[in-house]
Every structure is written in C-alpha cells, then in structure tokens.
C-alpha cells in the first residue's frame, strides 16, 4: 500500500455507502482513516472520494446518506492536509451496475449533476514535473532476468539508454542497458513515469528497495542521524527519547530510534518551545532527532525535494506519526 502510494499522483478513495460499513471503516483504527493519511504523506496531491454501493437497499441513491458521508469525511481529510475546495472531489457510484463510472446516471441519481469518475479523471490538469532537476529514481523492487532489472518512478530528471548513473547509498556506478515505460521499450524516460530499467555492473542481491539512482555529479544525501518535524496522530501513551518505530520514506522502510526531543511547536502560533520537552503525546507537533538502526538511508531535506523528505512512522501495524526531514545531521 505504501510503496504503491509513493508512485501515484492521484488517489481514489473508495467508500462503502452501505449502512454500518462506512462507520466501521471510519471509526478509530479503521482502514479509511489510515489510507487517507498514508496517501497524503506519500505525496498524493489530489483525492477522489468514490462513494460506492449507492444502489444498496439500505441506501437507494439517497442524497442525505451521501451528504452525511461527505460531512463526516471532509474535516478528517482537511486534518490530513487536503484542501477541501481544490484537492477533494466526491462522486456517488455503483460498481455493480456501473452507474457514474463511465457515463453519468441522471435517471437514478437526479440530484448529482457532476462528471462521472472517468470523465473527472480525464479532466484533471497535468502535474508539473522537475524535468530539469537532478536525476532521482527511488527503487521499488528488483529481480533477475538476463541481468538486473529494477522498477521505480522517475521523480526528477530524465534518463537515457546507455547513461552512466550512480546507485546510492553504496555509490556503485551502473550503466542503463534497456528502458521500459509501461512495458514498452523506449530510449528515454521522463519524470512521473513508472519505469523498468536493466542495469549493468551490479548484481540483483546488491540492490534493495529504497536505493536511489542518481546522476554522478549530483548525488542524493545519505543519513544515519537527521532532524525532522513530526505530528503524532494516534498513540495511547506518551513518546519519549529511546522510542523505536518503522519509518517509511519514499520506497524505503527502516527501523528508527528517537534519539532526542528538540522542541515542541505550537499549532496556532507556530512558535517553538524554549525548553526541551521530556515527552510528546497525541496531536502534538515536535522537532526530533532520529537515528536509523540498520545502516544508512537515502533522503533529502523536505524543502529541497519533498518526494524524498516526507515519511510516516508506524508501530504495531498503525501509523503513529507523519513527518518531514528538516536537515541531515550525519
């Protein structure tokens, strides 16, 4: 889920309108909350909320039920960081009958006069890309097939066949033998494309998800210790120095430890606390120092490169916090 979300530009959140099912998914610990938070942290800017099962006998295309779901979801999505006016769009659909998926269904849903799902996806503006920036390609997966094949999404820069790139963090020089974009072989790929590359000079076992392909003259940062701003979303008790969790940043997942709490940030005024806090609890924003337990990871400060500077902290299968990297310390 997290690896897939880190490759996307637009997310479709499918909600069940059936009585009881929406409530189960949206309660504390439900999947609806978790998925919405994860896609925002993974860098998805636009969310389409598809309210499915509108043809169910408990709903019968009822406008009140649709509005009720929208009114409950919107405040939470706003808290996640989506702008309700420009980033979120709600569409009532029925997957079973196909209404409002491809064509609008005025006869069964006269109160909805917006576009169908496919029409809305087609009308979305293209996302601006960093085509002139340094090459950055976080690796999602790799396998062996007459050579080493890696998969990932080009975040910035363009890659050509025969080009020499550097694989970080182990600084291995690799040559691009072949390129595929959406399974079609090509000579060059651009930002935003999900690609497959055949690499020379590296073995499959020497590549792991979370490694980054960079241009040799502009390498990405590698970090063992870094400072980050985090927001605690859901945690029963307090969090102190020494706390460990799994950090998901772009396509990498590593265990990290909270080395020190630097300061708290006031939500209303954005002012930093003068004294170092002894703990941080739910709904607080803090600047902390984190240390990676298993070696080093490839990251960038959020202000320089957002796609590689945002992360989630997870523990026991729950998202504890979201954050952004402020600076690399070591």
PDB file of N, CA, C and O in Angstrom, residues 134-193:
ATOM      1  N   UNK A 134      17.999  17.292 -10.885  1.00  0.00           N
ATOM      2  CA  UNK A 134      18.932  16.154 -10.839  1.00  0.00           C
ATOM      3  C   UNK A 134      18.178  14.838 -10.919  1.00  0.00           C
ATOM      4  O   UNK A 134      17.020  14.764 -10.484  1.00  0.00           O
ATOM      5  N   UNK A 135      18.797  13.797 -11.465  1.00  0.00           N
ATOM      6  CA  UNK A 135      18.117  12.503 -11.609  1.00  0.00           C
ATOM      7  C   UNK A 135      17.897  11.873 -10.229  1.00  0.00           C
ATOM      8  O   UNK A 135      18.825  11.750  -9.437  1.00  0.00           O
ATOM      9  N   UNK A 136      16.646  11.492  -9.972  1.00  0.00           N
ATOM     10  CA  UNK A 136      16.294  10.779  -8.743  1.00  0.00           C
ATOM     11  C   UNK A 136      15.278   9.699  -9.101  1.00  0.00           C
ATOM     12  O   UNK A 136      14.202  10.019  -9.619  1.00  0.00           O
ATOM     13  N   UNK A 137      15.627   8.445  -8.849  1.00  0.00           N
ATOM     14  CA  UNK A 137      14.697   7.340  -9.096  1.00  0.00           C
ATOM     15  C   UNK A 137      14.752   6.367  -7.914  1.00  0.00           C
ATOM     16  O   UNK A 137      15.665   5.558  -7.817  1.00  0.00           O
ATOM     17  N   UNK A 138      13.801   6.482  -6.956  1.00  0.00           N
ATOM     18  CA  UNK A 138      13.756   5.521  -5.847  1.00  0.00           C
ATOM     19  C   UNK A 138      13.323   4.139  -6.359  1.00  0.00           C
ATOM     20  O   UNK A 138      12.349   4.022  -7.108  1.00  0.00           O
ATOM     21  N   UNK A 139      14.055   3.101  -5.971  1.00  0.00           N
ATOM     22  CA  UNK A 139      13.782   1.748  -6.465  1.00  0.00           C
ATOM     23  C   UNK A 139      12.709   1.082  -5.591  1.00  0.00           C
ATOM     24  O   UNK A 139      12.826   1.040  -4.367  1.00  0.00           O
ATOM     25  N   UNK A 140      11.648   0.591  -6.246  1.00  0.00           N
ATOM     26  CA  UNK A 140      10.543  -0.070  -5.551  1.00  0.00           C
ATOM     27  C   UNK A 140      10.814  -1.561  -5.413  1.00  0.00           C
ATOM     28  O   UNK A 140      10.547  -2.174  -4.387  1.00  0.00           O
ATOM     29  N   UNK A 141      11.352  -2.158  -6.483  1.00  0.00           N
ATOM     30  CA  UNK A 141      11.567  -3.614  -6.489  1.00  0.00           C
ATOM     31  C   UNK A 141      12.668  -3.949  -7.489  1.00  0.00           C
ATOM     32  O   UNK A 141      13.023  -3.132  -8.336  1.00  0.00           O
ATOM     33  N   UNK A 142      13.208  -5.171  -7.367  1.00  0.00           N
ATOM     34  CA  UNK A 142      14.207  -5.622  -8.335  1.00  0.00           C
ATOM     35  C   UNK A 142      14.104  -7.126  -8.521  1.00  0.00           C
ATOM     36  O   UNK A 142      13.626  -7.834  -7.628  1.00  0.00           O
ATOM     37  N   UNK A 143      14.536  -7.613  -9.682  1.00  0.00           N
ATOM     38  CA  UNK A 143      14.562  -9.055  -9.929  1.00  0.00           C
ATOM     39  C   UNK A 143      15.596  -9.346 -11.013  1.00  0.00           C
ATOM     40  O   UNK A 143      16.156  -8.433 -11.625  1.00  0.00           O
ATOM     41  N   UNK A 144      15.847 -10.644 -11.235  1.00  0.00           N
ATOM     42  CA  UNK A 144      16.863 -11.060 -12.208  1.00  0.00           C
ATOM     43  C   UNK A 144      16.164 -11.587 -13.459  1.00  0.00           C
ATOM     44  O   UNK A 144      15.265 -12.411 -13.357  1.00  0.00           O
ATOM     45  N   UNK A 145      16.555 -11.087 -14.620  1.00  0.00           N
ATOM     46  CA  UNK A 145      16.002 -11.583 -15.876  1.00  0.00           C
ATOM     47  C   UNK A 145      17.020 -11.229 -16.966  1.00  0.00           C
ATOM     48  O   UNK A 145      16.962 -10.143 -17.536  1.00  0.00           O
ATOM     49  N   UNK A 146      17.969 -12.144 -17.214  1.00  0.00           N
ATOM     50  CA  UNK A 146      19.068 -11.889 -18.158  1.00  0.00           C
ATOM     51  C   UNK A 146      19.806 -10.605 -17.755  1.00  0.00           C
ATOM     52  O   UNK A 146      20.128  -9.755 -18.589  1.00  0.00           O
ATOM     53  N   UNK A 147      20.000 -10.412 -16.478  1.00  0.00           N
ATOM     54  CA  UNK A 147      20.604  -9.182 -15.964  1.00  0.00           C
ATOM     55  C   UNK A 147      19.781  -8.661 -14.801  1.00  0.00           C
ATOM     56  O   UNK A 147      18.762  -9.252 -14.439  1.00  0.00           O
ATOM     57  N   UNK A 148      20.195  -7.561 -14.230  1.00  0.00           N
ATOM     58  CA  UNK A 148      19.484  -6.991 -13.078  1.00  0.00           C
ATOM     59  C   UNK A 148      18.439  -5.994 -13.565  1.00  0.00           C
ATOM     60  O   UNK A 148      18.763  -5.020 -14.241  1.00  0.00           O
ATOM     61  N   UNK A 149      17.174  -6.250 -13.209  1.00  0.00           N
ATOM     62  CA  UNK A 149      16.066  -5.353 -13.579  1.00  0.00           C
ATOM     63  C   UNK A 149      15.584  -4.636 -12.315  1.00  0.00           C
ATOM     64  O   UNK A 149      15.361  -5.273 -11.290  1.00  0.00           O
ATOM     65  N   UNK A 150      15.429  -3.300 -12.375  1.00  0.00           N
ATOM     66  CA  UNK A 150      14.871  -2.542 -11.246  1.00  0.00           C
ATOM     67  C   UNK A 150      13.620  -1.793 -11.705  1.00  0.00           C
ATOM     68  O   UNK A 150      13.509  -1.414 -12.876  1.00  0.00           O
ATOM     69  N   UNK A 151      12.695  -1.599 -10.764  1.00  0.00           N
ATOM     70  CA  UNK A 151      11.442  -0.887 -11.058  1.00  0.00           C
ATOM     71  C   UNK A 151      11.352   0.328 -10.147  1.00  0.00           C
ATOM     72  O   UNK A 151      11.796   0.274  -8.999  1.00  0.00           O
ATOM     73  N   UNK A 152      10.777   1.407 -10.670  1.00  0.00           N
ATOM     74  CA  UNK A 152      10.596   2.602  -9.847  1.00  0.00           C
ATOM     75  C   UNK A 152       9.947   3.713 -10.639  1.00  0.00           C
ATOM     76  O   UNK A 152       9.626   3.559 -11.816  1.00  0.00           O
ATOM     77  N   UNK A 153       9.760   4.851  -9.962  1.00  0.00           N
ATOM     78  CA  UNK A 153       9.157   6.018 -10.605  1.00  0.00           C
ATOM     79  C   UNK A 153      10.206   7.124 -10.681  1.00  0.00           C
ATOM     80  O   UNK A 153      10.852   7.425  -9.675  1.00  0.00           O
ATOM     81  N   UNK A 154      10.372   7.709 -11.860  1.00  0.00           N
ATOM     82  CA  UNK A 154      11.330   8.813 -12.024  1.00  0.00           C
ATOM     83  C   UNK A 154      10.737  10.050 -11.333  1.00  0.00           C
ATOM     84  O   UNK A 154       9.691  10.545 -11.736  1.00  0.00           O
ATOM     85  N   UNK A 155      11.390  10.512 -10.267  1.00  0.00           N
ATOM     86  CA  UNK A 155      10.876  11.671  -9.524  1.00  0.00           C
ATOM     87  C   UNK A 155      11.358  12.986 -10.127  1.00  0.00           C
ATOM     88  O   UNK A 155      10.652  13.982 -10.104  1.00  0.00           O
ATOM     89  N   UNK A 156      12.602  12.998 -10.631  1.00  0.00           N
ATOM     90  CA  UNK A 156      13.081  14.207 -11.322  1.00  0.00           C
ATOM     91  C   UNK A 156      14.208  13.833 -12.283  1.00  0.00           C
ATOM     92  O   UNK A 156      14.840  12.784 -12.145  1.00  0.00           O
ATOM     93  N   UNK A 157      14.450  14.717 -13.270  1.00  0.00           N
ATOM     94  CA  UNK A 157      15.471  14.443 -14.284  1.00  0.00           C
ATOM     95  C   UNK A 157      14.982  13.460 -15.333  1.00  0.00           C
ATOM     96  O   UNK A 157      13.928  12.839 -15.179  1.00  0.00           O
ATOM     97  N   UNK A 158      15.737  13.316 -16.419  1.00  0.00           N
ATOM     98  CA  UNK A 158      15.379  12.338 -17.455  1.00  0.00           C
ATOM     99  C   UNK A 158      16.533  11.347 -17.619  1.00  0.00           C
ATOM    100  O   UNK A 158      17.691  11.709 -17.457  1.00  0.00           O
ATOM    101  N   UNK A 159      16.189  10.094 -17.937  1.00  0.00           N
ATOM    102  CA  UNK A 159      17.184   9.016 -18.047  1.00  0.00           C
ATOM    103  C   UNK A 159      17.181   8.480 -19.471  1.00  0.00           C
ATOM    104  O   UNK A 159      16.117   8.227 -20.045  1.00  0.00           O
ATOM    105  N   UNK A 160      18.390   8.306 -20.035  1.00  0.00           N
ATOM    106  CA  UNK A 160      18.518   7.795 -21.404  1.00  0.00           C
ATOM    107  C   UNK A 160      19.243   6.458 -21.406  1.00  0.00           C
ATOM    108  O   UNK A 160      19.988   6.136 -20.477  1.00  0.00           O
ATOM    109  N   UNK A 161      19.034   5.717 -22.486  1.00  0.00           N
ATOM    110  CA  UNK A 161      19.715   4.436 -22.686  1.00  0.00           C
ATOM    111  C   UNK A 161      21.224   4.685 -22.818  1.00  0.00           C
ATOM    112  O   UNK A 161      21.646   5.635 -23.477  1.00  0.00           O
ATOM    113  N   UNK A 162      22.031   3.835 -22.171  1.00  0.00           N
ATOM    114  CA  UNK A 162      23.484   3.965 -22.248  1.00  0.00           C
ATOM    115  C   UNK A 162      24.091   4.929 -21.247  1.00  0.00           C
ATOM    116  O   UNK A 162      25.311   5.055 -21.141  1.00  0.00           O
ATOM    117  N   UNK A 163      23.218   5.613 -20.472  1.00  0.00           N
ATOM    118  CA  UNK A 163      23.700   6.588 -19.494  1.00  0.00           C
ATOM    119  C   UNK A 163      24.363   5.891 -18.295  1.00  0.00           C
ATOM    120  O   UNK A 163      23.963   4.797 -17.907  1.00  0.00           O
ATOM    121  N   UNK A 164      25.392   6.530 -17.718  1.00  0.00           N
ATOM    122  CA  UNK A 164      26.041   6.010 -16.510  1.00  0.00           C
ATOM    123  C   UNK A 164      25.454   6.757 -15.309  1.00  0.00           C
ATOM    124  O   UNK A 164      25.529   7.991 -15.245  1.00  0.00           O
ATOM    125  N   UNK A 165      24.861   6.014 -14.376  1.00  0.00           N
ATOM    126  CA  UNK A 165      24.289   6.610 -13.165  1.00  0.00           C
ATOM    127  C   UNK A 165      24.957   6.004 -11.935  1.00  0.00           C
ATOM    128  O   UNK A 165      25.667   5.007 -12.029  1.00  0.00           O
ATOM    129  N   UNK A 166      24.701   6.598 -10.773  1.00  0.00           N
ATOM    130  CA  UNK A 166      25.253   6.089  -9.518  1.00  0.00           C
ATOM    131  C   UNK A 166      24.117   5.561  -8.657  1.00  0.00           C
ATOM    132  O   UNK A 166      23.095   6.244  -8.486  1.00  0.00           O
ATOM    133  N   UNK A 167      24.306   4.349  -8.133  1.00  0.00           N
ATOM    134  CA  UNK A 167      23.304   3.737  -7.252  1.00  0.00           C
ATOM    135  C   UNK A 167      23.685   4.064  -5.817  1.00  0.00           C
ATOM    136  O   UNK A 167      24.756   3.672  -5.343  1.00  0.00           O
ATOM    137  N   UNK A 168      22.819   4.808  -5.141  1.00  0.00           N
ATOM    138  CA  UNK A 168      23.071   5.175  -3.742  1.00  0.00           C
ATOM    139  C   UNK A 168      22.259   4.245  -2.837  1.00  0.00           C
ATOM    140  O   UNK A 168      21.207   3.775  -3.231  1.00  0.00           O
ATOM    141  N   UNK A 169      22.682   3.944  -1.608  1.00  0.00           N
ATOM    142  CA  UNK A 169      23.789   4.573  -0.871  1.00  0.00           C
ATOM    143  C   UNK A 169      25.148   3.893  -1.058  1.00  0.00           C
ATOM    144  O   UNK A 169      26.121   4.345  -0.469  1.00  0.00           O
ATOM    145  N   UNK A 170      25.240   2.796  -1.871  1.00  0.00           N
ATOM    146  CA  UNK A 170      26.547   2.125  -1.939  1.00  0.00           C
ATOM    147  C   UNK A 170      27.456   2.659  -3.050  1.00  0.00           C
ATOM    148  O   UNK A 170      28.472   2.070  -3.362  1.00  0.00           O
ATOM    149  N   UNK A 171      27.074   3.797  -3.653  1.00  0.00           N
ATOM    150  CA  UNK A 171      27.914   4.522  -4.616  1.00  0.00           C
ATOM    151  C   UNK A 171      28.485   3.636  -5.713  1.00  0.00           C
ATOM    152  O   UNK A 171      29.660   3.691  -6.046  1.00  0.00           O
ATOM    153  N   UNK A 172      27.604   2.808  -6.279  1.00  0.00           N
ATOM    154  CA  UNK A 172      28.020   1.872  -7.327  1.00  0.00           C
ATOM    155  C   UNK A 172      27.653   2.481  -8.692  1.00  0.00           C
ATOM    156  O   UNK A 172      26.504   2.878  -8.911  1.00  0.00           O
ATOM    157  N   UNK A 173      28.628   2.576  -9.607  1.00  0.00           N
ATOM    158  CA  UNK A 173      28.370   3.129 -10.949  1.00  0.00           C
ATOM    159  C   UNK A 173      27.699   2.060 -11.804  1.00  0.00           C
ATOM    160  O   UNK A 173      28.200   0.940 -11.919  1.00  0.00           O
ATOM    161  N   UNK A 174      26.551   2.378 -12.380  1.00  0.00           N
ATOM    162  CA  UNK A 174      25.811   1.411 -13.208  1.00  0.00           C
ATOM    163  C   UNK A 174      25.507   2.023 -14.571  1.00  0.00           C
ATOM    164  O   UNK A 174      25.383   3.242 -14.697  1.00  0.00           O
ATOM    165  N   UNK A 175      25.388   1.152 -15.571  1.00  0.00           N
ATOM    166  CA  UNK A 175      25.034   1.607 -16.921  1.00  0.00           C
ATOM    167  C   UNK A 175      23.619   1.155 -17.242  1.00  0.00           C
ATOM    168  O   UNK A 175      23.223   0.032 -16.910  1.00  0.00           O
ATOM    169  N   UNK A 176      22.842   2.026 -17.872  1.00  0.00           N
ATOM    170  CA  UNK A 176      21.467   1.702 -18.271  1.00  0.00           C
ATOM    171  C   UNK A 176      21.518   0.952 -19.602  1.00  0.00           C
ATOM    172  O   UNK A 176      21.865   1.535 -20.633  1.00  0.00           O
ATOM    173  N   UNK A 177      21.177  -0.330 -19.581  1.00  0.00           N
ATOM    174  CA  UNK A 177      21.218  -1.155 -20.800  1.00  0.00           C
ATOM    175  C   UNK A 177      19.919  -1.028 -21.610  1.00  0.00           C
ATOM    176  O   UNK A 177      19.937  -0.873 -22.821  1.00  0.00           O
ATOM    177  N   UNK A 178      18.777  -1.127 -20.883  1.00  0.00           N
ATOM    178  CA  UNK A 178      17.474  -1.026 -21.559  1.00  0.00           C
ATOM    179  C   UNK A 178      16.502  -0.273 -20.667  1.00  0.00           C
ATOM    180  O   UNK A 178      16.647  -0.262 -19.446  1.00  0.00           O
ATOM    181  N   UNK A 179      15.502   0.338 -21.297  1.00  0.00           N
ATOM    182  CA  UNK A 179      14.477   1.114 -20.578  1.00  0.00           C
ATOM    183  C   UNK A 179      13.096   0.687 -21.038  1.00  0.00           C
ATOM    184  O   UNK A 179      12.874   0.499 -22.230  1.00  0.00           O
ATOM    185  N   UNK A 180      12.176   0.522 -20.080  1.00  0.00           N
ATOM    186  CA  UNK A 180      10.771   0.266 -20.430  1.00  0.00           C
ATOM    187  C   UNK A 180       9.891   1.246 -19.661  1.00  0.00           C
ATOM    188  O   UNK A 180      10.088   1.448 -18.472  1.00  0.00           O
ATOM    189  N   UNK A 181       8.956   1.859 -20.345  1.00  0.00           N
ATOM    190  CA  UNK A 181       7.953   2.695 -19.691  1.00  0.00           C
ATOM    191  C   UNK A 181       6.598   2.053 -19.958  1.00  0.00           C
ATOM    192  O   UNK A 181       6.199   1.907 -21.112  1.00  0.00           O
ATOM    193  N   UNK A 182       5.919   1.628 -18.899  1.00  0.00           N
ATOM    194  CA  UNK A 182       4.637   0.897 -19.037  1.00  0.00           C
ATOM    195  C   UNK A 182       4.779  -0.294 -19.975  1.00  0.00           C
ATOM    196  O   UNK A 182       3.953  -0.523 -20.870  1.00  0.00           O
ATOM    197  N   UNK A 183       5.873  -1.053 -19.802  1.00  0.00           N
ATOM    198  CA  UNK A 183       6.162  -2.276 -20.561  1.00  0.00           C
ATOM    199  C   UNK A 183       6.490  -2.056 -22.035  1.00  0.00           C
ATOM    200  O   UNK A 183       6.628  -3.016 -22.794  1.00  0.00           O
ATOM    201  N   UNK A 184       6.609  -0.805 -22.471  1.00  0.00           N
ATOM    202  CA  UNK A 184       7.036  -0.521 -23.849  1.00  0.00           C
ATOM    203  C   UNK A 184       8.487  -0.065 -23.815  1.00  0.00           C
ATOM    204  O   UNK A 184       8.828   0.871 -23.083  1.00  0.00           O
ATOM    205  N   UNK A 185       9.331  -0.722 -24.634  1.00  0.00           N
ATOM    206  CA  UNK A 185      10.752  -0.335 -24.628  1.00  0.00           C
ATOM    207  C   UNK A 185      10.908   1.051 -25.250  1.00  0.00           C
ATOM    208  O   UNK A 185      10.246   1.398 -26.225  1.00  0.00           O
ATOM    209  N   UNK A 186      11.790   1.861 -24.629  1.00  0.00           N
ATOM    210  CA  UNK A 186      11.965   3.242 -25.075  1.00  0.00           C
ATOM    211  C   UNK A 186      13.433   3.652 -24.933  1.00  0.00           C
ATOM    212  O   UNK A 186      14.212   2.944 -24.309  1.00  0.00           O
ATOM    213  N   UNK A 187      13.781   4.795 -25.519  1.00  0.00           N
ATOM    214  CA  UNK A 187      15.172   5.282 -25.468  1.00  0.00           C
ATOM    215  C   UNK A 187      15.390   6.246 -24.306  1.00  0.00           C
ATOM    216  O   UNK A 187      16.502   6.409 -23.832  1.00  0.00           O
ATOM    217  N   UNK A 188      14.314   6.926 -23.863  1.00  0.00           N
ATOM    218  CA  UNK A 188      14.445   7.936 -22.814  1.00  0.00           C
ATOM    219  C   UNK A 188      13.175   7.984 -21.970  1.00  0.00           C
ATOM    220  O   UNK A 188      12.069   7.792 -22.499  1.00  0.00           O
ATOM    221  N   UNK A 189      13.332   8.227 -20.655  1.00  0.00           N
ATOM    222  CA  UNK A 189      12.151   8.341 -19.777  1.00  0.00           C
ATOM    223  C   UNK A 189      12.217   9.670 -19.017  1.00  0.00           C
ATOM    224  O   UNK A 189      13.292  10.206 -18.770  1.00  0.00           O
ATOM    225  N   UNK A 190      11.030  10.163 -18.650  1.00  0.00           N
ATOM    226  CA  UNK A 190      10.911  11.495 -18.051  1.00  0.00           C
ATOM    227  C   UNK A 190      10.232  11.408 -16.682  1.00  0.00           C
ATOM    228  O   UNK A 190       9.646  10.375 -16.338  1.00  0.00           O
ATOM    229  N   UNK A 191      10.265  12.509 -15.882  1.00  0.00           N
ATOM    230  CA  UNK A 191       9.664  12.473 -14.538  1.00  0.00           C
ATOM    231  C   UNK A 191       8.186  12.109 -14.560  1.00  0.00           C
ATOM    232  O   UNK A 191       7.447  12.489 -15.469  1.00  0.00           O
ATOM    233  N   UNK A 192       7.778  11.343 -13.559  1.00  0.00           N
ATOM    234  CA  UNK A 192       6.379  10.922 -13.434  1.00  0.00           C
ATOM    235  C   UNK A 192       6.109   9.568 -14.047  1.00  0.00           C
ATOM    236  O   UNK A 192       5.066   8.972 -13.820  1.00  0.00           O
ATOM    237  N   UNK A 193       7.063   9.036 -14.846  1.00  0.00           N
ATOM    238  CA  UNK A 193       6.844   7.734 -15.490  1.00  0.00           C
ATOM    239  C   UNK A 193       7.266   6.596 -14.561  1.00  0.00           C
ATOM    240  O   UNK A 193       8.298   6.677 -13.897  1.00  0.00           O
TER     241      UNK A 193
END
